[in-house]
PDB file of C-alpha atoms in Angstrom:
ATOM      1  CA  UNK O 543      -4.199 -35.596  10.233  1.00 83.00           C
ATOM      2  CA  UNK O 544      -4.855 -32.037   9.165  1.00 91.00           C
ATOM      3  CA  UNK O 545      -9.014 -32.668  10.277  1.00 94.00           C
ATOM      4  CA  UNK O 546      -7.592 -34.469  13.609  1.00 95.00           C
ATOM      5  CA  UNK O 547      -4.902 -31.454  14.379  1.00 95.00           C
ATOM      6  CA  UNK O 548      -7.466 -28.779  14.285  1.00 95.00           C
ATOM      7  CA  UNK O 549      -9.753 -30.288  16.082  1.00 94.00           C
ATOM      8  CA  UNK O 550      -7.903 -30.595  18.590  1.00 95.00           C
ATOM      9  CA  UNK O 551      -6.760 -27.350  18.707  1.00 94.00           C
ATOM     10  CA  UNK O 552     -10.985 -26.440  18.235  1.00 93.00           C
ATOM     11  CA  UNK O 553     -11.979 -28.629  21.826  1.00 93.00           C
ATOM     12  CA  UNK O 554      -9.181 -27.940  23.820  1.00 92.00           C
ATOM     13  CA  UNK O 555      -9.426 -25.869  26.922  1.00 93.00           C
ATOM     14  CA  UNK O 556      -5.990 -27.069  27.718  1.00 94.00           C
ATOM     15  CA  UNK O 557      -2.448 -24.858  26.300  1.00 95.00           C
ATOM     16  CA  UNK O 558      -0.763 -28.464  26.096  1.00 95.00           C
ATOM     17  CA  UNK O 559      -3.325 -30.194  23.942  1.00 96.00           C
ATOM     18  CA  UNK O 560      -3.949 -27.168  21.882  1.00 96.00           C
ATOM     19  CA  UNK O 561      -0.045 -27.007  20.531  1.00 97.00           C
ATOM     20  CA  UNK O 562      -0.507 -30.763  20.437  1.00 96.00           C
ATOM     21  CA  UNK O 563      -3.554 -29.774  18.219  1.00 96.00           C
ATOM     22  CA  UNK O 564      -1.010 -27.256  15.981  1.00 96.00           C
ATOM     23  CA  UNK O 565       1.813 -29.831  15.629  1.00 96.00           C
ATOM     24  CA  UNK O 566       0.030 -32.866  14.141  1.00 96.00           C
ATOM     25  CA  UNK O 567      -1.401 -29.926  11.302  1.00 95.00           C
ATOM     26  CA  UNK O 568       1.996 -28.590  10.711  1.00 96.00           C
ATOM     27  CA  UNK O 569       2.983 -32.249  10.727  1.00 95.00           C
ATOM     28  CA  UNK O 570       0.213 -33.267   8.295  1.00 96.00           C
ATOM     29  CA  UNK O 571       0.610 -30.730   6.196  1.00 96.00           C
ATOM     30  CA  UNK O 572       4.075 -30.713   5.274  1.00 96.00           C
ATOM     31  CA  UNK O 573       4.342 -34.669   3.089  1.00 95.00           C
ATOM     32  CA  UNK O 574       1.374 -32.988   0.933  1.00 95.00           C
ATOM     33  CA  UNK O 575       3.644 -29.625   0.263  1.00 95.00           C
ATOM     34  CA  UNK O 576       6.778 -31.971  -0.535  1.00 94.00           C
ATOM     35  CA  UNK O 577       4.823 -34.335  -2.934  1.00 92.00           C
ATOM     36  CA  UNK O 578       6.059 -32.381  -6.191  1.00 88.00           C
ATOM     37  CA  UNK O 579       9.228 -33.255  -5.317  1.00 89.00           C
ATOM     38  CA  UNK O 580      10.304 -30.008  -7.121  1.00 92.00           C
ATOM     39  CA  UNK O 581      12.878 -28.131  -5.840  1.00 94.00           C
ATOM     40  CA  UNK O 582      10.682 -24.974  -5.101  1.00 94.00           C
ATOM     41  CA  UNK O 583       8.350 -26.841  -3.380  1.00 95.00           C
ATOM     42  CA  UNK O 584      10.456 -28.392  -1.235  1.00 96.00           C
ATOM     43  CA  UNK O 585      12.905 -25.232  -0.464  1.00 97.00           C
ATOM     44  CA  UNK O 586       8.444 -23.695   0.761  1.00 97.00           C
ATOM     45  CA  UNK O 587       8.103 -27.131   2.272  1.00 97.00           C
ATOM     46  CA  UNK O 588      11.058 -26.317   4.439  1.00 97.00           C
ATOM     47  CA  UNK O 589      10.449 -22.687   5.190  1.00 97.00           C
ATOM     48  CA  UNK O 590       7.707 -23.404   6.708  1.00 97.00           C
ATOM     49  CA  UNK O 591       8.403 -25.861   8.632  1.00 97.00           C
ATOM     50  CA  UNK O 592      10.852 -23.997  10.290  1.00 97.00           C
ATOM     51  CA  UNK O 593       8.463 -21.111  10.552  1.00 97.00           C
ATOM     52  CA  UNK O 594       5.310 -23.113  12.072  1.00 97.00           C
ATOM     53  CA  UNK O 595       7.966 -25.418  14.203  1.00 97.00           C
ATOM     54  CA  UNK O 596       9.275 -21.973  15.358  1.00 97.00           C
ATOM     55  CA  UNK O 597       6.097 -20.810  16.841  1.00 98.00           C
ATOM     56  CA  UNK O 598       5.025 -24.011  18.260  1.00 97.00           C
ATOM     57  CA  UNK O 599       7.814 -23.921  20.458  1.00 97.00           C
ATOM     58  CA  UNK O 600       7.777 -19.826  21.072  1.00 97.00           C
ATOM     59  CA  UNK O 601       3.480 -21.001  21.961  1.00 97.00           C
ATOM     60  CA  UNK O 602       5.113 -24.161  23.983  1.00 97.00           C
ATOM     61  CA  UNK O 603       7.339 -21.962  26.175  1.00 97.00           C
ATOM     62  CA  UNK O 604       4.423 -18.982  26.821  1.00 97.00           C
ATOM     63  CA  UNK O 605       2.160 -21.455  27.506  1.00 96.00           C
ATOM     64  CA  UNK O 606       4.717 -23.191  30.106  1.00 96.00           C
ATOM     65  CA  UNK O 607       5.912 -19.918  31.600  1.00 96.00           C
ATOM     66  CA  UNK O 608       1.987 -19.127  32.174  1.00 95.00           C
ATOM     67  CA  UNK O 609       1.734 -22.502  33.917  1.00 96.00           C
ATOM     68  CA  UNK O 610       4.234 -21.945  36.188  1.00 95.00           C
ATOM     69  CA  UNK O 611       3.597 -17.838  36.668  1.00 95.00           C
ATOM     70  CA  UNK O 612      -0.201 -18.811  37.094  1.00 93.00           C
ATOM     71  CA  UNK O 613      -0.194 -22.804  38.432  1.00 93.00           C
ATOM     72  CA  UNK O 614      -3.055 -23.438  35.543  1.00 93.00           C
ATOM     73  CA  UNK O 615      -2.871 -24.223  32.318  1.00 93.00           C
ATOM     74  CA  UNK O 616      -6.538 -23.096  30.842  1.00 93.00           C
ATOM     75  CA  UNK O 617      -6.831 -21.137  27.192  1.00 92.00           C
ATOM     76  CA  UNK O 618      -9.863 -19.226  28.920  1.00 89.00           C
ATOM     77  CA  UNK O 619      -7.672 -17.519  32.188  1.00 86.00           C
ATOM     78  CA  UNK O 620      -4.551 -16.150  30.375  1.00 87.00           C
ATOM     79  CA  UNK O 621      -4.164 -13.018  33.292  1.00 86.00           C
ATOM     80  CA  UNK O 622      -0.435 -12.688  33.078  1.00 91.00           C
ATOM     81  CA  UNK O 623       0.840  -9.785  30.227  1.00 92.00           C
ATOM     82  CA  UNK O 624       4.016 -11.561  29.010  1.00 93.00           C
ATOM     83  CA  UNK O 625       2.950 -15.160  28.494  1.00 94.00           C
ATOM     84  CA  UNK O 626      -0.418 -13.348  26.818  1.00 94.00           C
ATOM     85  CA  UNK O 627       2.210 -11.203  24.710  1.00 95.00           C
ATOM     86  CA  UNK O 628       4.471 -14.261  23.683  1.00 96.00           C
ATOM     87  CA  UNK O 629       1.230 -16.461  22.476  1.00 96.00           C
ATOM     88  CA  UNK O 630       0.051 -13.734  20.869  1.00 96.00           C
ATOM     89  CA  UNK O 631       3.229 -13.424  18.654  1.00 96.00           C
ATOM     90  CA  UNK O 632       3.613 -17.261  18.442  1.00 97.00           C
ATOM     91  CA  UNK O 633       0.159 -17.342  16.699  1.00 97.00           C
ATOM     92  CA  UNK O 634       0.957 -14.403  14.306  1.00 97.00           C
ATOM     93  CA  UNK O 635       3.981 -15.684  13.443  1.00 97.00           C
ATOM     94  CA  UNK O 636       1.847 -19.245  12.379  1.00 97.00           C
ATOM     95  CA  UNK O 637      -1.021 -17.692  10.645  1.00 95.00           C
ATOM     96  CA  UNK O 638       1.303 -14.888   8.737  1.00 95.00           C
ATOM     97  CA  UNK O 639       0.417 -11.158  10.480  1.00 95.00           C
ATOM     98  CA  UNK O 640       2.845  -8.586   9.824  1.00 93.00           C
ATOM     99  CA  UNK O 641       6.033  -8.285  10.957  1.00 93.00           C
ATOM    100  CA  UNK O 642       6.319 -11.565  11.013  1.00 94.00           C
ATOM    101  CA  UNK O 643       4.844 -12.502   7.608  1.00 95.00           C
ATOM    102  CA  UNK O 644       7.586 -12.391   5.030  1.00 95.00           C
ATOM    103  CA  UNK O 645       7.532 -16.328   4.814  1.00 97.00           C
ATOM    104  CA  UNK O 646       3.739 -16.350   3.692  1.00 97.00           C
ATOM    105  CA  UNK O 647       4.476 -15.144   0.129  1.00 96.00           C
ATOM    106  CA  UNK O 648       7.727 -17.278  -0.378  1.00 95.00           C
ATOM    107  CA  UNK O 649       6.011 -20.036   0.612  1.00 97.00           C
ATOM    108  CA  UNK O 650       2.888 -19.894  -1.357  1.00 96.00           C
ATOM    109  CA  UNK O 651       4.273 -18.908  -4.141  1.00 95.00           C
ATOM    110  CA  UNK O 652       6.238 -22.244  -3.720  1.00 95.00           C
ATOM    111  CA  UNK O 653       3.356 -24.701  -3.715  1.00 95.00           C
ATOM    112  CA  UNK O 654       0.981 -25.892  -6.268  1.00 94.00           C
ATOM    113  CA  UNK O 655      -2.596 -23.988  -6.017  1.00 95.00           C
ATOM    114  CA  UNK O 656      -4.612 -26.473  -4.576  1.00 95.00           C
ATOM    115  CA  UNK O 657      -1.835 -27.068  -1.533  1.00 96.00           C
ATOM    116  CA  UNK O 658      -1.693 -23.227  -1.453  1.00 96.00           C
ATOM    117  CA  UNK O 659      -5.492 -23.195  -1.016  1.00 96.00           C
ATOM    118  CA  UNK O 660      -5.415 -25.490   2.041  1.00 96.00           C
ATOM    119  CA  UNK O 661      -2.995 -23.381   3.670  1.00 95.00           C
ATOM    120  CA  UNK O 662      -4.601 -20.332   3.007  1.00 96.00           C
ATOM    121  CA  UNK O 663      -7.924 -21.604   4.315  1.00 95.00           C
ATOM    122  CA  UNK O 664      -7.960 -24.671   6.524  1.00 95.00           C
ATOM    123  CA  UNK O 665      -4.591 -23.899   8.238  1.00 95.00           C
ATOM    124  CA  UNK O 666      -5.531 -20.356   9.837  1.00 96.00           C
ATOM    125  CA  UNK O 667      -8.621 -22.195  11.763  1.00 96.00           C
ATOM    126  CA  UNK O 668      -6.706 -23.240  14.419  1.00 96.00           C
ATOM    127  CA  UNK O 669      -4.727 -20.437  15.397  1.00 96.00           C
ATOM    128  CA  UNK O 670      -7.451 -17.714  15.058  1.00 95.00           C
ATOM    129  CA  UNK O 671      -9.732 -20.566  17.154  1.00 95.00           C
ATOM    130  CA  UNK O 672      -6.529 -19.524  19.982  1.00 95.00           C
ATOM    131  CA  UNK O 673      -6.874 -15.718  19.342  1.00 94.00           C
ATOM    132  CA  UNK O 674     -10.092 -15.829  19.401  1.00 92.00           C
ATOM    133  CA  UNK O 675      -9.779 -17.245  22.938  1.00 92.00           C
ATOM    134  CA  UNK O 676      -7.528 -15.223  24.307  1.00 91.00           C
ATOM    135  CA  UNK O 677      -7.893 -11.630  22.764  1.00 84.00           C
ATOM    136  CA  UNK O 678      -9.087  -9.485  26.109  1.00 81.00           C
ATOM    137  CA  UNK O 679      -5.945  -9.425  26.973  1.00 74.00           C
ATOM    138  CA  UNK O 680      -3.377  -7.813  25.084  1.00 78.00           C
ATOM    139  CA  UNK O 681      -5.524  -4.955  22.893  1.00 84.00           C
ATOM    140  CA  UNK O 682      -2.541  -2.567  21.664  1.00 91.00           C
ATOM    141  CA  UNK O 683      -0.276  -5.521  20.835  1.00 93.00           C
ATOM    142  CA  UNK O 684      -3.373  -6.481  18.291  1.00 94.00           C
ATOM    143  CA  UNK O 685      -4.186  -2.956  16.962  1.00 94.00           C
ATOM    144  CA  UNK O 686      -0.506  -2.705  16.062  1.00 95.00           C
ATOM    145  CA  UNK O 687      -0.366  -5.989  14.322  1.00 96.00           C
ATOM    146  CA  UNK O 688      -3.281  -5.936  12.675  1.00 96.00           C
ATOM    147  CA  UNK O 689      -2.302  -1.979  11.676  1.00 96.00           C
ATOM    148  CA  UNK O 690       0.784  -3.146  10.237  1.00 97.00           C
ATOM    149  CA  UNK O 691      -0.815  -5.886   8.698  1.00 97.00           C
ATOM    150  CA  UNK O 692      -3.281  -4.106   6.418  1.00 97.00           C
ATOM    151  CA  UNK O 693      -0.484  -1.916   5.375  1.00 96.00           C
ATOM    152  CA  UNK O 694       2.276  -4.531   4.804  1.00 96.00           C
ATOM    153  CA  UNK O 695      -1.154  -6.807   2.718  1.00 95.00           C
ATOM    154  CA  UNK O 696      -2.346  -3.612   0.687  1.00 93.00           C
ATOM    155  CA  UNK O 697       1.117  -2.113  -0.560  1.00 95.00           C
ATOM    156  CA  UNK O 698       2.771  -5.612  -0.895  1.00 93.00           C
ATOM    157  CA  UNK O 699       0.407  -7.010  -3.486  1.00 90.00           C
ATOM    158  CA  UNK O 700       0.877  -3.882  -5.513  1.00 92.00           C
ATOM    159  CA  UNK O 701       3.898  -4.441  -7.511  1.00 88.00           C
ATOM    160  CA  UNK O 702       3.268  -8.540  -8.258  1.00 91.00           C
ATOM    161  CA  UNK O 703       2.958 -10.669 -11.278  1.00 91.00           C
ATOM    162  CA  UNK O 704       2.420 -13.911  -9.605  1.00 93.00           C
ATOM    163  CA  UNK O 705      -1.126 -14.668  -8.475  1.00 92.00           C
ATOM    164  CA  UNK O 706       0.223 -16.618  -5.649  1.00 94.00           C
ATOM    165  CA  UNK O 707       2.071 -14.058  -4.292  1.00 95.00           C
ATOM    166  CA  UNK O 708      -0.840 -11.683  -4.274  1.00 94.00           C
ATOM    167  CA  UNK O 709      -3.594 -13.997  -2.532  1.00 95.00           C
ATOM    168  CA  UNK O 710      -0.393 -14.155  -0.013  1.00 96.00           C
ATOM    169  CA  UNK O 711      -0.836 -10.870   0.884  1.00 96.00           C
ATOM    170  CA  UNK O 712      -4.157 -10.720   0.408  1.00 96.00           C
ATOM    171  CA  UNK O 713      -4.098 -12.879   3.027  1.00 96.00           C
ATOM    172  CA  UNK O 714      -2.161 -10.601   5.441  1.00 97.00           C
ATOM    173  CA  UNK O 715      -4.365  -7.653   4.653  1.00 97.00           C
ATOM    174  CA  UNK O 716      -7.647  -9.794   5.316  1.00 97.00           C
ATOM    175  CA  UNK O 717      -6.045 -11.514   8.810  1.00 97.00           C
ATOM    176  CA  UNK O 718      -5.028  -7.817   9.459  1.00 97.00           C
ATOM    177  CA  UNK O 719      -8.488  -6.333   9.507  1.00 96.00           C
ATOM    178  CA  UNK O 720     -10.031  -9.095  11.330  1.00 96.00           C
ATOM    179  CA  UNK O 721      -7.404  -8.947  14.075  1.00 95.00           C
ATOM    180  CA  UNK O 722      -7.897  -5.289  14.314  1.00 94.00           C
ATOM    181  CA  UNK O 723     -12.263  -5.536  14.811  1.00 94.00           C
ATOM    182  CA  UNK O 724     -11.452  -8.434  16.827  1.00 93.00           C
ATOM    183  CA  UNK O 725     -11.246  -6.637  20.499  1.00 89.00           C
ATOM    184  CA  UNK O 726     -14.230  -4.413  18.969  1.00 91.00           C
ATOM    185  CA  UNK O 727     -16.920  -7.439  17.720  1.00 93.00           C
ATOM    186  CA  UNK O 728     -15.525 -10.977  17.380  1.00 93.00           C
ATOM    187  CA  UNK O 729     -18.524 -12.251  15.599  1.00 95.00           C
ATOM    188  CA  UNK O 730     -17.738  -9.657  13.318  1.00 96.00           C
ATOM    189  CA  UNK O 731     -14.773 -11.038  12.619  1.00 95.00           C
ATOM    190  CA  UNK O 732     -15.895 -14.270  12.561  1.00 95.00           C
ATOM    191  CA  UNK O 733     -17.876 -12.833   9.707  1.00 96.00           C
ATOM    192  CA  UNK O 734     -15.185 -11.486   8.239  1.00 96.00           C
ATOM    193  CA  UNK O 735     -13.556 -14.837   8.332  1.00 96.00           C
ATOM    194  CA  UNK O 736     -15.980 -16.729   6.835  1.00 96.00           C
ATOM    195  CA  UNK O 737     -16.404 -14.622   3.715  1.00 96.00           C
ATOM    196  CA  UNK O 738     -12.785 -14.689   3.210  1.00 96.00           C
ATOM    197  CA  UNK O 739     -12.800 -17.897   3.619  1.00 96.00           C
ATOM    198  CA  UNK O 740     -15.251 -18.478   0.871  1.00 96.00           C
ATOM    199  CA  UNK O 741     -14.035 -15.503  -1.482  1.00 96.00           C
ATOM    200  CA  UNK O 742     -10.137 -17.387  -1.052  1.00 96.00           C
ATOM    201  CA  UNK O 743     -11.598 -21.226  -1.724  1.00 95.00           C
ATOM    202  CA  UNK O 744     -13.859 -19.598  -5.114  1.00 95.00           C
ATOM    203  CA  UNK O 745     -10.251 -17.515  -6.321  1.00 95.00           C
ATOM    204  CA  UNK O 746      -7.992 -20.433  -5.906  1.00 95.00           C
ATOM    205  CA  UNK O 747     -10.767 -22.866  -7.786  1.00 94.00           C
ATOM    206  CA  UNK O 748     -11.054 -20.199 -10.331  1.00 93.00           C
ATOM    207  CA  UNK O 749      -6.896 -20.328 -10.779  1.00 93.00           C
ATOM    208  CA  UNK O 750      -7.006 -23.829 -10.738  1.00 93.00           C
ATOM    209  CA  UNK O 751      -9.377 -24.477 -13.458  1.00 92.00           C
ATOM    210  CA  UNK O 752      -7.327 -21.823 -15.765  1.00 89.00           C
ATOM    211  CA  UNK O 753      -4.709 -23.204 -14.688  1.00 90.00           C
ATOM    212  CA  UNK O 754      -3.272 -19.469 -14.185  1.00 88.00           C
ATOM    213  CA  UNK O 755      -0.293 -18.946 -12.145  1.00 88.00           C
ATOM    214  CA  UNK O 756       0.465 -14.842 -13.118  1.00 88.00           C
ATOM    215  CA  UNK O 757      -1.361 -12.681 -14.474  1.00 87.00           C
ATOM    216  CA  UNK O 758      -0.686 -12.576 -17.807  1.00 88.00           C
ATOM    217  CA  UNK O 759      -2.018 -16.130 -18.140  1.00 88.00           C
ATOM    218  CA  UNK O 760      -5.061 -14.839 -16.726  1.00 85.00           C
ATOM    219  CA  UNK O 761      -5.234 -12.120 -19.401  1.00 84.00           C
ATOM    220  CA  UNK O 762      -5.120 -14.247 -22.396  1.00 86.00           C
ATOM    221  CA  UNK O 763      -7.304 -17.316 -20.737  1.00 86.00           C
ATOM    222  CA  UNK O 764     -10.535 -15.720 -21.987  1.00 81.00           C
ATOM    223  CA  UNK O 765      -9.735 -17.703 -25.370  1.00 84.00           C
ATOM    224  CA  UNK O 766      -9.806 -21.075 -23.002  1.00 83.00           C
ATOM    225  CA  UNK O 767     -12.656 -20.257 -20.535  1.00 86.00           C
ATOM    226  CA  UNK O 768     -14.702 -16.863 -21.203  1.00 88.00           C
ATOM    227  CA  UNK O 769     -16.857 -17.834 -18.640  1.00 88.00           C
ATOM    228  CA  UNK O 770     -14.954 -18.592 -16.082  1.00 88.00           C
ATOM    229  CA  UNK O 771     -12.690 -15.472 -16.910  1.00 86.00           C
ATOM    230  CA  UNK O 772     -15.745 -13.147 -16.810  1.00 88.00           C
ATOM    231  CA  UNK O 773     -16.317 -14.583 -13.454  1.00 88.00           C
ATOM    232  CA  UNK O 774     -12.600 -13.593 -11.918  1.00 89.00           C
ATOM    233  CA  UNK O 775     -13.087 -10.090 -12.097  1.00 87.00           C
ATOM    234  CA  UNK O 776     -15.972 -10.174  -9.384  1.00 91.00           C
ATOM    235  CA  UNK O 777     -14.502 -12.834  -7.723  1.00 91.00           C
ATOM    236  CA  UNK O 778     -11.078 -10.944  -7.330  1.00 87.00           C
ATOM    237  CA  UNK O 779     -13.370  -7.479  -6.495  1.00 87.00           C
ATOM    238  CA  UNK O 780     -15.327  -9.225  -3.606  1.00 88.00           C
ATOM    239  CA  UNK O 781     -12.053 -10.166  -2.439  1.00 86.00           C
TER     240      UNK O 781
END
């Protein structure tokens, strides 16, 4: 399901098969963030569905709106400013950009690491596969998110103990920048995107096999794995 739903959301020229795309991955998604059956991952497994349900329909009705200001419904012509504006904040709101991000830390820090890892990788694909698409159009809208973004990523992280909640807004501060050099070079942020996306898998495997959750487990795993532990420092500078 979560393959299928971004896929979808990859080949579709169409705004109706492309949300179609984004609810069977929020869909998909949200039995393997329940499985703990833990209250905490449950009370994440809830905020965001609310969150990602939220901007499927705010991304249902631009895309709607745009059909009926425009009479077409393809990803490639958006010409109109406010159904361009209202996708635009629809897809932040699903991938986590400042201001609309505060439910990316809660909920990772909610989830187990290698659930966390899936939806800090694989489930920003198909939104920034939209942006990408449609990013001539609105330019200020994007500076200011992806301003606010690096901002809200680099001064949030600062004063956190839980890894979790860091590579959350590490997240935002990465998704920030490449927003920002997106009107500028998009293969540069396609770039960008990849290495993340490498950097993010190699941190969360690294967590994983510590099993380190805050930092002070991370301090005094060197006894466990000095290997591996040597190895986090890079991995966390690269980052």
């Amino acid at each position: 399901g979560l393959g299928l739903g971004t896929t979808i959301t990859f080949a579709s020229s169409h705004w109706l098969l492309a949300w179609m795309g984004l609810e069977m991955n929020t869909l998909a998604i949200i039995p393997i963030m329940a499985h703990l059956h833990h209250p905490r991952a449950v009370e994440a497994t809830t905020k965001y569905f609310l969150t990602q349900a939220t901007a499927a329909a705010m991304l249902l009705f631009a895309s709607t709106t745009n059909a009926w200001l425009t009479g077409q419904w393809d990803i490639q012509q958006m010409t109109h400013p406010l159904p361009v504006t209202m996708i635009t904040l629809a897809l932040a709101l699903k991938i986590g950009l400042a201001p609309v991000h505060s439910w990316l830390p809660e909920v990772l820090q909610g989830l187990d690491l290698t659930t966390g890892l899936i939806l800090s990788t694989w489930q920003k694909l198909a939104p920034f596969a939209l942006l990408l698409q449609i990013y001539p159009a609105n330019s200020t809208l994007l500076i200011i998110l992806g301003l606010l973004s690096t901002l809200v990523g680099g001064w949030g992280g600062l004063n956190q103990t839980q890894l979790r909640k860091i590579l959350a807004y590490s997240s935002i501060a990465h998704l920030g920048w490449m927003i920002l050099i997106l009107q500028f070079s998009p293969s540069l942020t396609l770039l960008a995107l990849l290495t993340y996306l490498v950097m993010t898998f190699s941190t969360f495997l690294v967590f994983k096999l510590n099993k380190s959750t805050n930092i002070n487990t991370l301090a005094i795993s060197w006894a466990k794995m000095p290997a591996l532990t040597s190895l986090t420092p890079l991995i966390l500078l690269s980052l």
